[in-house]
Every structure is written in C-alpha cells, then in structure tokens.
PDB file of C-alpha atoms in Angstrom:
ATOM      1  CA  MET A   1    -157.905  59.250-135.083  1.00 55.00           C
ATOM      2  CA  PRO A   2    -154.404  60.333-133.944  1.00 57.00           C
ATOM      3  CA  GLY A   3    -155.746  63.553-132.450  1.00 58.00           C
ATOM      4  CA  SER A   4    -158.378  61.800-130.363  1.00 65.00           C
ATOM      5  CA  ASP A   5    -155.788  59.288-129.138  1.00 68.00           C
ATOM      6  CA  LEU A   6    -153.580  62.154-127.952  1.00 66.00           C
ATOM      7  CA  VAL A   7    -156.487  63.781-126.112  1.00 70.00           C
ATOM      8  CA  ALA A   8    -157.334  60.482-124.439  1.00 73.00           C
ATOM      9  CA  GLU A   9    -153.716  60.032-123.328  1.00 75.00           C
ATOM     10  CA  GLN A  10    -153.621  63.559-121.905  1.00 75.00           C
ATOM     11  CA  GLN A  11    -156.876  62.999-120.021  1.00 79.00           C
ATOM     12  CA  ALA A  12    -155.592  59.697-118.614  1.00 79.00           C
ATOM     13  CA  ALA A  13    -152.366  61.370-117.477  1.00 79.00           C
ATOM     14  CA  GLN A  14    -154.310  64.170-115.787  1.00 80.00           C
ATOM     15  CA  LEU A  15    -156.549  61.690-113.965  1.00 87.00           C
ATOM     16  CA  ALA A  16    -153.490  59.736-112.798  1.00 87.00           C
ATOM     17  CA  HIS A  17    -151.928  62.968-111.535  1.00 85.00           C
ATOM     18  CA  GLN A  18    -155.099  63.811-109.596  1.00 88.00           C
ATOM     19  CA  ARG A  19    -155.347  60.324-108.083  1.00 91.00           C
ATOM     20  CA  ARG A  20    -151.724  60.351-106.969  1.00 89.00           C
ATOM     21  CA  ALA A  21    -152.066  63.803-105.439  1.00 85.00           C
ATOM     22  CA  PHE A  22    -155.106  62.514-103.513  1.00 87.00           C
ATOM     23  CA  ILE A  23    -153.126  59.489-102.315  1.00 89.00           C
ATOM     24  CA  LEU A  24    -150.174  61.636-101.227  1.00 82.00           C
ATOM     25  CA  ASP A  25    -152.465  63.963 -99.280  1.00 78.00           C
ATOM     26  CA  ALA A  26    -154.085  60.958 -97.565  1.00 81.00           C
ATOM     27  CA  VAL A  27    -150.698  59.465 -96.638  1.00 78.00           C
ATOM     28  CA  ARG A  28    -149.497  62.786 -95.319  1.00 70.00           C
ATOM     29  CA  ARG A  29    -152.674  63.281 -93.280  1.00 71.00           C
ATOM     30  CA  ASP A  30    -153.179  59.736 -91.954  1.00 71.00           C
ATOM     31  CA  GLY A  31    -149.706  58.205 -92.232  1.00 71.00           C
ATOM     32  CA  SER A  32    -150.931  55.301 -94.364  1.00 79.00           C
ATOM     33  CA  VAL A  33    -153.502  54.218 -96.960  1.00 87.00           C
ATOM     34  CA  ARG A  34    -155.147  50.902 -97.847  1.00 90.00           C
ATOM     35  CA  VAL A  35    -155.702  49.772-101.423  1.00 93.00           C
ATOM     36  CA  ALA A  36    -159.247  48.638-100.632  1.00 92.00           C
ATOM     37  CA  ASP A  37    -160.161  52.046 -99.210  1.00 92.00           C
ATOM     38  CA  LEU A  38    -158.673  53.914-102.188  1.00 94.00           C
ATOM     39  CA  VAL A  39    -160.587  51.724-104.641  1.00 94.00           C
ATOM     40  CA  GLY A  40    -163.845  52.789-103.001  1.00 93.00           C
ATOM     41  CA  GLN A  41    -162.877  56.437-102.600  1.00 93.00           C
ATOM     42  CA  LEU A  42    -161.571  56.934-106.137  1.00 94.00           C
ATOM     43  CA  GLY A  43    -163.866  54.557-108.008  1.00 93.00           C
ATOM     44  CA  VAL A  44    -161.095  52.783-109.928  1.00 94.00           C
ATOM     45  CA  SER A  45    -159.789  49.242-110.048  1.00 94.00           C
ATOM     46  CA  ASP A  46    -157.451  47.542-107.621  1.00 93.00           C
ATOM     47  CA  MET A  47    -154.796  47.329-110.342  1.00 93.00           C
ATOM     48  CA  THR A  48    -155.020  51.051-111.093  1.00 95.00           C
ATOM     49  CA  ILE A  49    -154.408  51.911-107.428  1.00 94.00           C
ATOM     50  CA  ARG A  50    -151.476  49.491-107.252  1.00 92.00           C
ATOM     51  CA  ARG A  51    -149.933  51.107-110.350  1.00 93.00           C
ATOM     52  CA  ASP A  52    -150.352  54.516-108.701  1.00 92.00           C
ATOM     53  CA  LEU A  53    -148.647  53.272-105.537  1.00 91.00           C
ATOM     54  CA  ASP A  54    -145.838  51.765-107.613  1.00 89.00           C
ATOM     55  CA  ALA A  55    -145.291  55.120-109.347  1.00 88.00           C
ATOM     56  CA  LEU A  56    -145.269  57.013-106.042  1.00 85.00           C
ATOM     57  CA  ALA A  57    -142.920  54.480-104.444  1.00 82.00           C
ATOM     58  CA  ARG A  58    -140.442  54.800-107.343  1.00 81.00           C
ATOM     59  CA  ARG A  59    -140.301  58.544-106.663  1.00 76.00           C
ATOM     60  CA  GLY A  60    -139.729  57.965-102.968  1.00 71.00           C
ATOM     61  CA  ALA A  61    -143.024  59.608-102.019  1.00 73.00           C
ATOM     62  CA  VAL A  62    -144.458  56.562-100.201  1.00 77.00           C
ATOM     63  CA  GLU A  63    -143.300  53.157 -99.022  1.00 76.00           C
ATOM     64  CA  LYS A  64    -145.372  50.214-100.222  1.00 81.00           C
ATOM     65  CA  VAL A  65    -146.526  47.699 -97.624  1.00 77.00           C
ATOM     66  CA  TYR A  66    -148.858  44.703 -97.776  1.00 78.00           C
ATOM     67  CA  GLY A  67    -152.306  45.995 -98.746  1.00 84.00           C
ATOM     68  CA  GLY A  68    -151.342  49.626 -99.161  1.00 87.00           C
ATOM     69  CA  ALA A  69    -148.631  52.207 -98.461  1.00 85.00           C
ATOM     70  CA  VAL A  70    -147.198  54.278 -95.619  1.00 76.00           C
ATOM     71  CA  ALA A  71    -145.303  57.545 -95.317  1.00 68.00           C
ATOM     72  CA  THR A  72    -141.613  57.117 -96.137  1.00 63.00           C
ATOM     73  CA  ALA A  73    -140.355  58.579 -92.877  1.00 51.00           C
ATOM     74  CA  GLY A  74    -141.387  60.979 -90.160  1.00 48.00           C
ATOM     75  CA  ALA A  75    -137.889  61.693 -88.896  1.00 44.00           C
ATOM     76  CA  SER A  76    -136.587  65.229 -88.836  1.00 46.00           C
ATOM     77  CA  GLY A  77    -133.635  64.174 -90.994  1.00 45.00           C
ATOM     78  CA  HIS A  78    -135.699  62.727 -93.842  1.00 47.00           C
ATOM     79  CA  GLU A  79    -135.566  64.788 -97.036  1.00 51.00           C
ATOM     80  CA  PRO A  80    -138.036  63.931 -99.799  1.00 54.00           C
ATOM     81  CA  GLY A  81    -137.103  64.631-103.413  1.00 56.00           C
ATOM     82  CA  PHE A  82    -138.422  67.492-105.552  1.00 54.00           C
ATOM     83  CA  ASP A  83    -140.729  65.222-107.574  1.00 55.00           C
ATOM     84  CA  ALA A  84    -142.127  63.605-104.441  1.00 53.00           C
ATOM     85  CA  LYS A  85    -143.105  67.032-103.090  1.00 57.00           C
ATOM     86  CA  SER A  86    -144.370  68.557-106.327  1.00 58.00           C
ATOM     87  CA  ASP A  87    -147.845  66.980-106.136  1.00 58.00           C
ATOM     88  CA  LEU A  88    -148.418  67.908-102.489  1.00 62.00           C
ATOM     89  CA  GLU A  89    -150.794  70.836-101.846  1.00 67.00           C
ATOM     90  CA  ALA A  90    -150.549  71.884-105.503  1.00 78.00           C
ATOM     91  CA  ALA A  91    -153.580  74.196-105.364  1.00 86.00           C
ATOM     92  CA  ALA A  92    -152.293  75.899-102.214  1.00 89.00           C
ATOM     93  CA  LYS A  93    -148.867  76.442-103.756  1.00 92.00           C
ATOM     94  CA  ALA A  94    -150.425  77.960-106.882  1.00 93.00           C
ATOM     95  CA  ALA A  95    -152.459  80.383-104.775  1.00 95.00           C
ATOM     96  CA  ILE A  96    -149.412  81.312-102.692  1.00 97.00           C
ATOM     97  CA  ALA A  97    -147.391  81.878-105.866  1.00 96.00           C
ATOM     98  CA  GLY A  98    -149.940  84.323-107.217  1.00 97.00           C
ATOM     99  CA  THR A  99    -149.850  86.394-104.046  1.00 97.00           C
ATOM    100  CA  ALA A 100    -146.075  86.274-103.615  1.00 98.00           C
ATOM    101  CA  ALA A 101    -145.528  87.386-107.212  1.00 97.00           C
ATOM    102  CA  THR A 102    -147.251  90.692-106.452  1.00 97.00           C
ATOM    103  CA  LEU A 103    -144.337  91.585-104.159  1.00 98.00           C
ATOM    104  CA  VAL A 104    -141.879  91.595-107.078  1.00 97.00           C
ATOM    105  CA  GLU A 105    -141.198  94.878-108.878  1.00 97.00           C
ATOM    106  CA  PRO A 106    -139.896  95.258-112.454  1.00 96.00           C
ATOM    107  CA  GLY A 107    -136.145  95.792-112.588  1.00 97.00           C
ATOM    108  CA  SER A 108    -135.458  94.184-109.226  1.00 98.00           C
ATOM    109  CA  VAL A 109    -133.032  91.431-108.241  1.00 98.00           C
ATOM    110  CA  VAL A 110    -134.906  88.493-106.737  1.00 98.00           C
ATOM    111  CA  ALA A 111    -133.438  85.368-105.156  1.00 98.00           C
ATOM    112  CA  LEU A 112    -135.443  82.150-105.072  1.00 98.00           C
ATOM    113  CA  SER A 113    -134.493  79.285-102.776  1.00 97.00           C
ATOM    114  CA  GLY A 114    -134.920  75.601-103.510  1.00 93.00           C
ATOM    115  CA  GLY A 115    -138.277  73.908-103.051  1.00 90.00           C
ATOM    116  CA  THR A 116    -141.520  73.413-104.927  1.00 90.00           C
ATOM    117  CA  THR A 117    -143.302  76.487-103.536  1.00 94.00           C
ATOM    118  CA  ALA A 118    -140.503  78.845-104.590  1.00 95.00           C
ATOM    119  CA  HIS A 119    -140.592  77.100-107.984  1.00 95.00           C
ATOM    120  CA  ALA A 120    -144.329  77.831-108.213  1.00 95.00           C
ATOM    121  CA  VAL A 121    -143.565  81.511-107.577  1.00 97.00           C
ATOM    122  CA  ALA A 122    -140.933  81.450-110.330  1.00 97.00           C
ATOM    123  CA  THR A 123    -143.590  80.409-112.871  1.00 95.00           C
ATOM    124  CA  ARG A 124    -145.365  83.724-112.149  1.00 96.00           C
ATOM    125  CA  LEU A 125    -142.261  85.875-112.629  1.00 96.00           C
ATOM    126  CA  LEU A 126    -141.258  85.002-116.194  1.00 94.00           C
ATOM    127  CA  GLY A 127    -142.987  88.032-117.668  1.00 91.00           C
ATOM    128  CA  VAL A 128    -141.784  90.649-115.167  1.00 94.00           C
ATOM    129  CA  PRO A 129    -139.700  93.182-117.135  1.00 94.00           C
ATOM    130  CA  ARG A 130    -135.971  93.590-116.471  1.00 95.00           C
ATOM    131  CA  LEU A 131    -135.994  91.056-113.659  1.00 97.00           C
ATOM    132  CA  THR A 132    -132.827  89.317-112.470  1.00 97.00           C
ATOM    133  CA  ILE A 133    -133.344  85.952-110.755  1.00 98.00           C
ATOM    134  CA  VAL A 134    -130.655  84.530-108.483  1.00 98.00           C
ATOM    135  CA  THR A 135    -131.304  80.920-107.516  1.00 98.00           C
ATOM    136  CA  ASN A 136    -129.759  77.749-106.156  1.00 97.00           C
ATOM    137  CA  SER A 137    -132.702  75.730-107.462  1.00 96.00           C
ATOM    138  CA  LEU A 138    -132.066  73.609-110.550  1.00 96.00           C
ATOM    139  CA  PRO A 139    -135.794  73.419-111.454  1.00 95.00           C
ATOM    140  CA  VAL A 140    -136.106  77.209-111.221  1.00 96.00           C
ATOM    141  CA  ALA A 141    -133.011  77.624-113.393  1.00 96.00           C
ATOM    142  CA  ASP A 142    -134.434  75.201-115.980  1.00 94.00           C
ATOM    143  CA  LEU A 143    -137.697  77.164-115.989  1.00 94.00           C
ATOM    144  CA  VAL A 144    -135.989  80.515-116.565  1.00 94.00           C
ATOM    145  CA  ARG A 145    -133.647  79.107-119.234  1.00 92.00           C
ATOM    146  CA  ALA A 146    -136.616  77.611-121.099  1.00 91.00           C
ATOM    147  CA  ALA A 147    -138.365  80.986-121.052  1.00 88.00           C
ATOM    148  CA  GLY A 148    -135.264  82.572-122.587  1.00 79.00           C
ATOM    149  CA  ARG A 149    -135.067  79.937-125.312  1.00 77.00           C
ATOM    150  CA  ASP A 150    -138.698  80.589-126.224  1.00 71.00           C
ATOM    151  CA  GLY A 151    -137.646  84.072-127.244  1.00 65.00           C
ATOM    152  CA  ALA A 152    -139.727  85.970-124.699  1.00 60.00           C
ATOM    153  CA  GLY A 153    -138.333  89.483-124.590  1.00 68.00           C
ATOM    154  CA  THR A 154    -139.195  89.813-120.898  1.00 75.00           C
ATOM    155  CA  ALA A 155    -137.476  86.587-119.789  1.00 86.00           C
ATOM    156  CA  PRO A 156    -135.489  87.239-116.592  1.00 94.00           C
ATOM    157  CA  THR A 157    -131.720  87.296-116.435  1.00 95.00           C
ATOM    158  CA  LEU A 158    -130.565  84.149-114.631  1.00 96.00           C
ATOM    159  CA  LEU A 159    -127.759  83.846-112.079  1.00 97.00           C
ATOM    160  CA  LEU A 160    -127.247  80.236-110.903  1.00 97.00           C
ATOM    161  CA  THR A 161    -125.173  79.857-107.759  1.00 97.00           C
ATOM    162  CA  GLY A 162    -123.411  76.574-108.409  1.00 95.00           C
ATOM    163  CA  GLY A 163    -122.855  73.969-105.710  1.00 96.00           C
ATOM    164  CA  SER A 164    -123.761  70.341-105.044  1.00 95.00           C
ATOM    165  CA  PRO A 165    -127.376  69.197-105.580  1.00 92.00           C
ATOM    166  CA  THR A 166    -129.554  67.890-102.767  1.00 87.00           C
ATOM    167  CA  PRO A 167    -132.368  65.319-103.200  1.00 80.00           C
ATOM    168  CA  SER A 168    -134.715  68.298-103.569  1.00 82.00           C
ATOM    169  CA  ALA A 169    -132.612  69.660-106.478  1.00 89.00           C
ATOM    170  CA  ALA A 170    -131.152  72.617-104.578  1.00 93.00           C
ATOM    171  CA  LEU A 171    -127.496  73.555-105.045  1.00 96.00           C
ATOM    172  CA  VAL A 172    -125.761  73.846-101.684  1.00 96.00           C
ATOM    173  CA  GLY A 173    -122.351  73.790-100.049  1.00 95.00           C
ATOM    174  CA  PRO A 174    -119.279  76.050 -99.867  1.00 96.00           C
ATOM    175  CA  LEU A 175    -119.362  77.085-103.536  1.00 96.00           C
ATOM    176  CA  ALA A 176    -123.009  78.135-103.346  1.00 97.00           C
ATOM    177  CA  ASP A 177    -122.392  79.927-100.043  1.00 97.00           C
ATOM    178  CA  LEU A 178    -119.396  81.813-101.464  1.00 97.00           C
ATOM    179  CA  VAL A 179    -121.324  83.049-104.506  1.00 97.00           C
ATOM    180  CA  ILE A 180    -124.412  84.002-102.505  1.00 98.00           C
ATOM    181  CA  GLY A 181    -122.285  85.769 -99.904  1.00 97.00           C
ATOM    182  CA  SER A 182    -120.942  88.124-102.579  1.00 97.00           C
ATOM    183  CA  LEU A 183    -124.427  89.246-103.667  1.00 97.00           C
ATOM    184  CA  HIS A 184    -127.013  91.766-102.469  1.00 97.00           C
ATOM    185  CA  VAL A 185    -130.582  91.030-103.574  1.00 98.00           C
ATOM    186  CA  ASP A 186    -133.718  93.128-103.233  1.00 98.00           C
ATOM    187  CA  LEU A 187    -136.066  90.308-102.316  1.00 98.00           C
ATOM    188  CA  LEU A 188    -135.662  86.663-101.304  1.00 98.00           C
ATOM    189  CA  ILE A 189    -138.493  84.218-101.950  1.00 98.00           C
ATOM    190  CA  LEU A 190    -137.757  81.602 -99.309  1.00 98.00           C
ATOM    191  CA  GLY A 191    -139.337  78.186 -98.926  1.00 96.00           C
ATOM    192  CA  ALA A 192    -139.011  75.819 -95.976  1.00 94.00           C
ATOM    193  CA  HIS A 193    -139.436  72.130 -95.194  1.00 89.00           C
ATOM    194  CA  GLY A 194    -141.053  73.039 -91.881  1.00 89.00           C
ATOM    195  CA  VAL A 195    -142.281  76.075 -89.944  1.00 93.00           C
ATOM    196  CA  ALA A 196    -142.829  76.219 -86.193  1.00 92.00           C
ATOM    197  CA  GLU A 197    -143.200  78.916 -83.539  1.00 92.00           C
ATOM    198  CA  GLU A 198    -140.029  78.113 -81.609  1.00 92.00           C
ATOM    199  CA  ALA A 199    -137.917  76.353 -84.263  1.00 93.00           C
ATOM    200  CA  GLY A 200    -138.662  78.884 -87.012  1.00 96.00           C
ATOM    201  CA  LEU A 201    -137.825  77.800 -90.562  1.00 96.00           C
ATOM    202  CA  THR A 202    -136.188  74.379 -90.809  1.00 93.00           C
ATOM    203  CA  THR A 203    -134.858  71.795 -93.251  1.00 90.00           C
ATOM    204  CA  PRO A 204    -133.684  68.188 -92.816  1.00 85.00           C
ATOM    205  CA  ASN A 205    -130.485  68.952 -94.765  1.00 88.00           C
ATOM    206  CA  LEU A 206    -127.655  70.510 -92.708  1.00 91.00           C
ATOM    207  CA  THR A 207    -125.789  71.814 -95.746  1.00 94.00           C
ATOM    208  CA  GLU A 208    -128.925  73.316 -97.263  1.00 95.00           C
ATOM    209  CA  ALA A 209    -129.592  75.077 -93.958  1.00 95.00           C
ATOM    210  CA  GLN A 210    -126.221  76.817 -94.202  1.00 97.00           C
ATOM    211  CA  THR A 211    -126.860  77.860 -97.801  1.00 97.00           C
ATOM    212  CA  ASN A 212    -130.298  79.162 -96.823  1.00 97.00           C
ATOM    213  CA  ARG A 213    -128.633  81.226 -94.097  1.00 98.00           C
ATOM    214  CA  ALA A 214    -126.416  82.754 -96.776  1.00 98.00           C
ATOM    215  CA  LEU A 215    -129.510  83.582 -98.849  1.00 98.00           C
ATOM    216  CA  VAL A 216    -131.155  85.221 -95.838  1.00 98.00           C
ATOM    217  CA  ALA A 217    -128.035  87.293 -95.153  1.00 98.00           C
ATOM    218  CA  SER A 218    -127.901  88.475 -98.773  1.00 98.00           C
ATOM    219  CA  ALA A 219    -131.465  89.812 -98.867  1.00 98.00           C
ATOM    220  CA  ARG A 220    -132.841  93.251 -98.144  1.00 98.00           C
ATOM    221  CA  ARG A 221    -136.395  91.886 -97.907  1.00 98.00           C
ATOM    222  CA  ILE A 222    -137.560  88.309 -97.263  1.00 98.00           C
ATOM    223  CA  ALA A 223    -140.866  86.725 -98.275  1.00 98.00           C
ATOM    224  CA  VAL A 224    -141.367  83.262 -96.786  1.00 98.00           C
ATOM    225  CA  VAL A 225    -143.704  81.059 -98.846  1.00 98.00           C
ATOM    226  CA  ALA A 226    -145.189  78.035 -97.066  1.00 95.00           C
ATOM    227  CA  ASP A 227    -148.542  76.265 -97.232  1.00 93.00           C
ATOM    228  CA  HIS A 228    -150.536  75.239 -94.167  1.00 91.00           C
ATOM    229  CA  SER A 229    -149.156  71.676 -94.125  1.00 85.00           C
ATOM    230  CA  LYS A 230    -145.690  73.019 -93.222  1.00 88.00           C
ATOM    231  CA  TRP A 231    -146.890  74.445 -89.904  1.00 89.00           C
ATOM    232  CA  GLY A 232    -145.699  72.428 -86.908  1.00 86.00           C
ATOM    233  CA  VAL A 233    -143.154  70.475 -88.970  1.00 83.00           C
ATOM    234  CA  VAL A 234    -139.618  70.685 -87.577  1.00 83.00           C
ATOM    235  CA  GLY A 235    -136.639  69.588 -89.656  1.00 83.00           C
ATOM    236  CA  LEU A 236    -133.186  68.758 -88.342  1.00 85.00           C
ATOM    237  CA  SER A 237    -131.638  72.206 -88.801  1.00 90.00           C
ATOM    238  CA  GLY A 238    -133.043  75.700 -88.465  1.00 94.00           C
ATOM    239  CA  PHE A 239    -131.946  78.544 -90.735  1.00 97.00           C
ATOM    240  CA  ALA A 240    -134.101  81.549 -89.816  1.00 97.00           C
ATOM    241  CA  ALA A 241    -136.376  82.738 -87.053  1.00 97.00           C
ATOM    242  CA  LEU A 242    -139.924  83.713 -87.982  1.00 97.00           C
ATOM    243  CA  ASP A 243    -139.249  87.380 -87.259  1.00 97.00           C
ATOM    244  CA  ARG A 244    -136.770  87.478 -90.159  1.00 97.00           C
ATOM    245  CA  ALA A 245    -139.718  87.403 -92.576  1.00 98.00           C
ATOM    246  CA  ASP A 246    -140.926  90.735 -93.904  1.00 98.00           C
ATOM    247  CA  TRP A 247    -143.840  88.818 -95.437  1.00 98.00           C
ATOM    248  CA  PHE A 248    -145.143  85.327 -94.735  1.00 98.00           C
ATOM    249  CA  VAL A 249    -147.283  84.122 -97.624  1.00 98.00           C
ATOM    250  CA  THR A 250    -149.538  81.131 -97.006  1.00 97.00           C
ATOM    251  CA  ASP A 251    -152.914  79.667 -98.016  1.00 95.00           C
ATOM    252  CA  ALA A 252    -156.371  79.736 -96.460  1.00 94.00           C
ATOM    253  CA  GLY A 253    -155.821  76.342 -94.830  1.00 91.00           C
ATOM    254  CA  MET A 254    -153.448  77.811 -92.250  1.00 93.00           C
ATOM    255  CA  PRO A 255    -155.161  77.299 -88.858  1.00 92.00           C
ATOM    256  CA  ALA A 256    -156.243  80.241 -86.723  1.00 94.00           C
ATOM    257  CA  SER A 257    -153.748  79.434 -83.956  1.00 93.00           C
ATOM    258  CA  ALA A 258    -150.868  79.535 -86.426  1.00 95.00           C
ATOM    259  CA  ARG A 259    -152.145  82.759 -87.968  1.00 96.00           C
ATOM    260  CA  ALA A 260    -152.170  84.365 -84.534  1.00 97.00           C
ATOM    261  CA  VAL A 261    -148.528  83.424 -83.965  1.00 96.00           C
ATOM    262  CA  LEU A 262    -147.490  84.599 -87.425  1.00 97.00           C
ATOM    263  CA  THR A 263    -149.377  87.887 -87.145  1.00 97.00           C
ATOM    264  CA  GLU A 264    -147.490  88.700 -83.954  1.00 97.00           C
ATOM    265  CA  THR A 265    -144.107  87.557 -85.276  1.00 97.00           C
ATOM    266  CA  VAL A 266    -143.600  88.282 -88.977  1.00 98.00           C
ATOM    267  CA  GLY A 267    -143.677  91.645 -90.713  1.00 97.00           C
ATOM    268  CA  GLU A 268    -146.954  90.956 -92.528  1.00 98.00           C
ATOM    269  CA  LEU A 269    -149.026  87.810 -92.935  1.00 98.00           C
ATOM    270  CA  LEU A 270    -150.471  87.428 -96.433  1.00 98.00           C
ATOM    271  CA  VAL A 271    -153.097  84.714 -96.922  1.00 97.00           C
ATOM    272  CA  ALA A 272    -153.744  83.928-100.583  1.00 94.00           C
ATOM    273  CA  GLY A 273    -157.313  84.763-101.515  1.00 85.00           C
ATOM    274  CA  GLU A 274    -157.923  86.920 -98.448  1.00 85.00           C
ATOM    275  CA  GLU A 275    -157.523  90.628 -97.814  1.00 76.00           C
ATOM    276  CA  PRO A 276    -154.152  91.423 -96.170  1.00 69.00           C
ATOM    277  CA  GLY A 277    -154.173  92.397 -92.517  1.00 58.00           C
ATOM    278  CA  GLY A 278    -152.177  95.134 -90.885  1.00 45.00           C
ATOM    279  CA  ASP A 279    -148.459  94.603 -90.525  1.00 46.00           C
ATOM    280  CA  ARG A 280    -146.467  94.739 -87.337  1.00 43.00           C
ATOM    281  CA  ASP A 281    -144.395  97.845 -86.516  1.00 45.00           C
ATOM    282  CA  ARG A 282    -140.922  97.087 -87.806  1.00 46.00           C
ATOM    283  CA  ASP A 283    -138.253  98.762 -89.874  1.00 48.00           C
ATOM    284  CA  HIS A 284    -138.236  96.192 -92.726  1.00 44.00           C
ATOM    285  CA  ASP A 285    -134.455  96.503 -93.038  1.00 48.00           C
ATOM    286  CA  GLY A 286    -133.904  92.741 -93.069  1.00 44.00           C
ATOM    287  CA  GLY A 287    -130.865  90.915 -94.430  1.00 45.00           C
ATOM    288  CA  ARG A 288    -127.639  92.907 -94.244  1.00 42.00           C
ATOM    289  CA  GLY A 289    -129.603  96.031 -93.356  1.00 43.00           C
ATOM    290  CA  GLY A 290    -130.158  99.326 -95.108  1.00 42.00           C
ATOM    291  CA  ASP A 291    -130.346 100.139 -98.779  1.00 43.00           C
ATOM    292  CA  HIS A 292    -127.862  98.263-100.941  1.00 38.00           C
ATOM    293  CA  GLY A 293    -127.896 101.074-103.451  1.00 36.00           C
ATOM    294  CA  ARG A 294    -129.885  99.367-106.192  1.00 34.00           C
ATOM    295  CA  GLY A 295    -132.655 101.969-106.139  1.00 37.00           C
ATOM    296  CA  HIS A 296    -135.335  99.356-106.722  1.00 37.00           C
ATOM    297  CA  GLY A 297    -137.105  96.508-105.008  1.00 39.00           C
ATOM    298  CA  PRO A 298    -140.603  95.873-103.667  1.00 39.00           C
ATOM    299  CA  ASP A 299    -140.818  99.365-102.156  1.00 39.00           C
ATOM    300  CA  HIS A 300    -139.089 101.233-105.007  1.00 35.00           C
ATOM    301  CA  ALA A 301    -141.485 101.232-107.947  1.00 33.00           C
ATOM    302  CA  GLU A 302    -139.962 102.464-111.156  1.00 33.00           C
TER     303      GLU A 302
END
C-alpha cells in the first residue's frame, strides 16, 4: 500500500537521524568512533553504519578514517556548517528554545543571531503576535518566510540584514554590520560557538565575530542561548564578555562548576526544566544603554 510505504520511509529516516545524532555525540565526546563498536551499540549492520558515516562526512560533520571516523578538527579556527551542527544536542537545544521563548513579549523587536540554537528559538516565536524579527541567519529567515506563506496571521515581520554567508549560514561583513548598526532592538537571542569564563563568547569566524559585536551593540537586552557542550570551547575570536548577558539560557547538562561561574557573572542563569535562581544585582541596561523609546520588550508587557 502506498500509505504504508510512506510510513516505513518516514520511520527509516527517523531512525537514521537518531543513529547519526548518536554518532555525532560520540565523536564529539571521544574524538573518534569505530565501526565495529557502533555496530554493537546500535544493533545494525556494518553497511548501515558505513552509510551513516558517509552521510556525516559529506556534510563535513566527521572525517572518515580506516575502520571508523574522527572529529573534523579541534582547532579554534574550524567552523562547522549549519547542517553539521543541527543534529548535535538536539534535545538540549529544544529545551533551551522553550525557555528562551518565554522572554519574548508580543509587539517587541527581537534579533536572532546565526546558529542552530537561535534557530531552535525562532521555531517557538512564530505565533507571538506583532513580533518583528531581525536576523542575519538564513535558516531563521527561511523559517519566518515560510510561516508567512502559510497564511498565519501572527507570523512575525522579517528584517534580514544582508551580507555574505558563512559556512554556518549566517550573513556577515560590512553590509550586515551597517544595517545592524542602524537598528535598536528590544532583545537579542545570541548563540555562540564556544563559551568560557575568561574568553567569554567566541566564534571561529573573524568576520562573524564583528557582526555579532554589532548585534550586541544594537540590543537593549541580551539572552545568550548555549547548551552544556559549548562550555569550555574557545573559538578564534571573542565577541562578548559573559557579563554582557542579561540572561544565559542553558540545559540541565551544564556542570555545577560552570553554573557557579555563570551565576556570578551573568544577569540571570536560566536552566531549562529547572526553577530559575535569583539574578545578580545589575541595571539590565545592556546594549547601547537606556530605553530606546519603543515602549515594549521583555519588561514592558502590553
């Protein structure tokens, strides 16, 4: 039956997605995987694992070697593509997105940076009334445009910055910086390649770092969204210190030592699925400072 064939194909695709996410997590954790080990762990054939590794290698997520695969690079200048990152820590990103979305008020102007975690947040914002989304992320722009085409009356207004795309599908460079520099947004949802106590928020892409600095400067409030695997990772170029974050939204996997640092440094640490703790004493006038005169934002409910 055609219907049953379609269901079978969908189930097979979902299983492949789950296997590849497992493999990516293992490579990220251990630096390498062996085909023989994956066969035993996942209960599938040698050929199935090799097809999974081929698919991941084509996306640049892993590098195939004899008998298995290794991480593509550990250098601070290596920048994986959007697709390569999309399967990593998917459950954590979904949880973070749900918590971060609660910071967004109807009628506000929200900027979303590039990256898969900010994209996950965008999926939760499509029904927020009278929302304007400013973004330099091509996947976020595609998501918002698709919502508008579907005829949803609450689809956000989209402002795309322009610029040159990075491997992670973020628009960067002088054009993006010029556009962003002319704007004042209520809230910035900001992702990062890496987060560390001393280095702050970092990325392997120098040009993207400059564009992220422009986003930070444009925002009245900043919510950093980063899962636990980003902690301790340091990219080539920093673009914001931790104390620039009014909120830092993460998942329950964030270790206690990192939570202690974040609690003392950021405005408020929000852990998805857990009750929020007390925030540090600060004025929350991030970005260019003061009220930009919009009369709305996360602390101006309409």
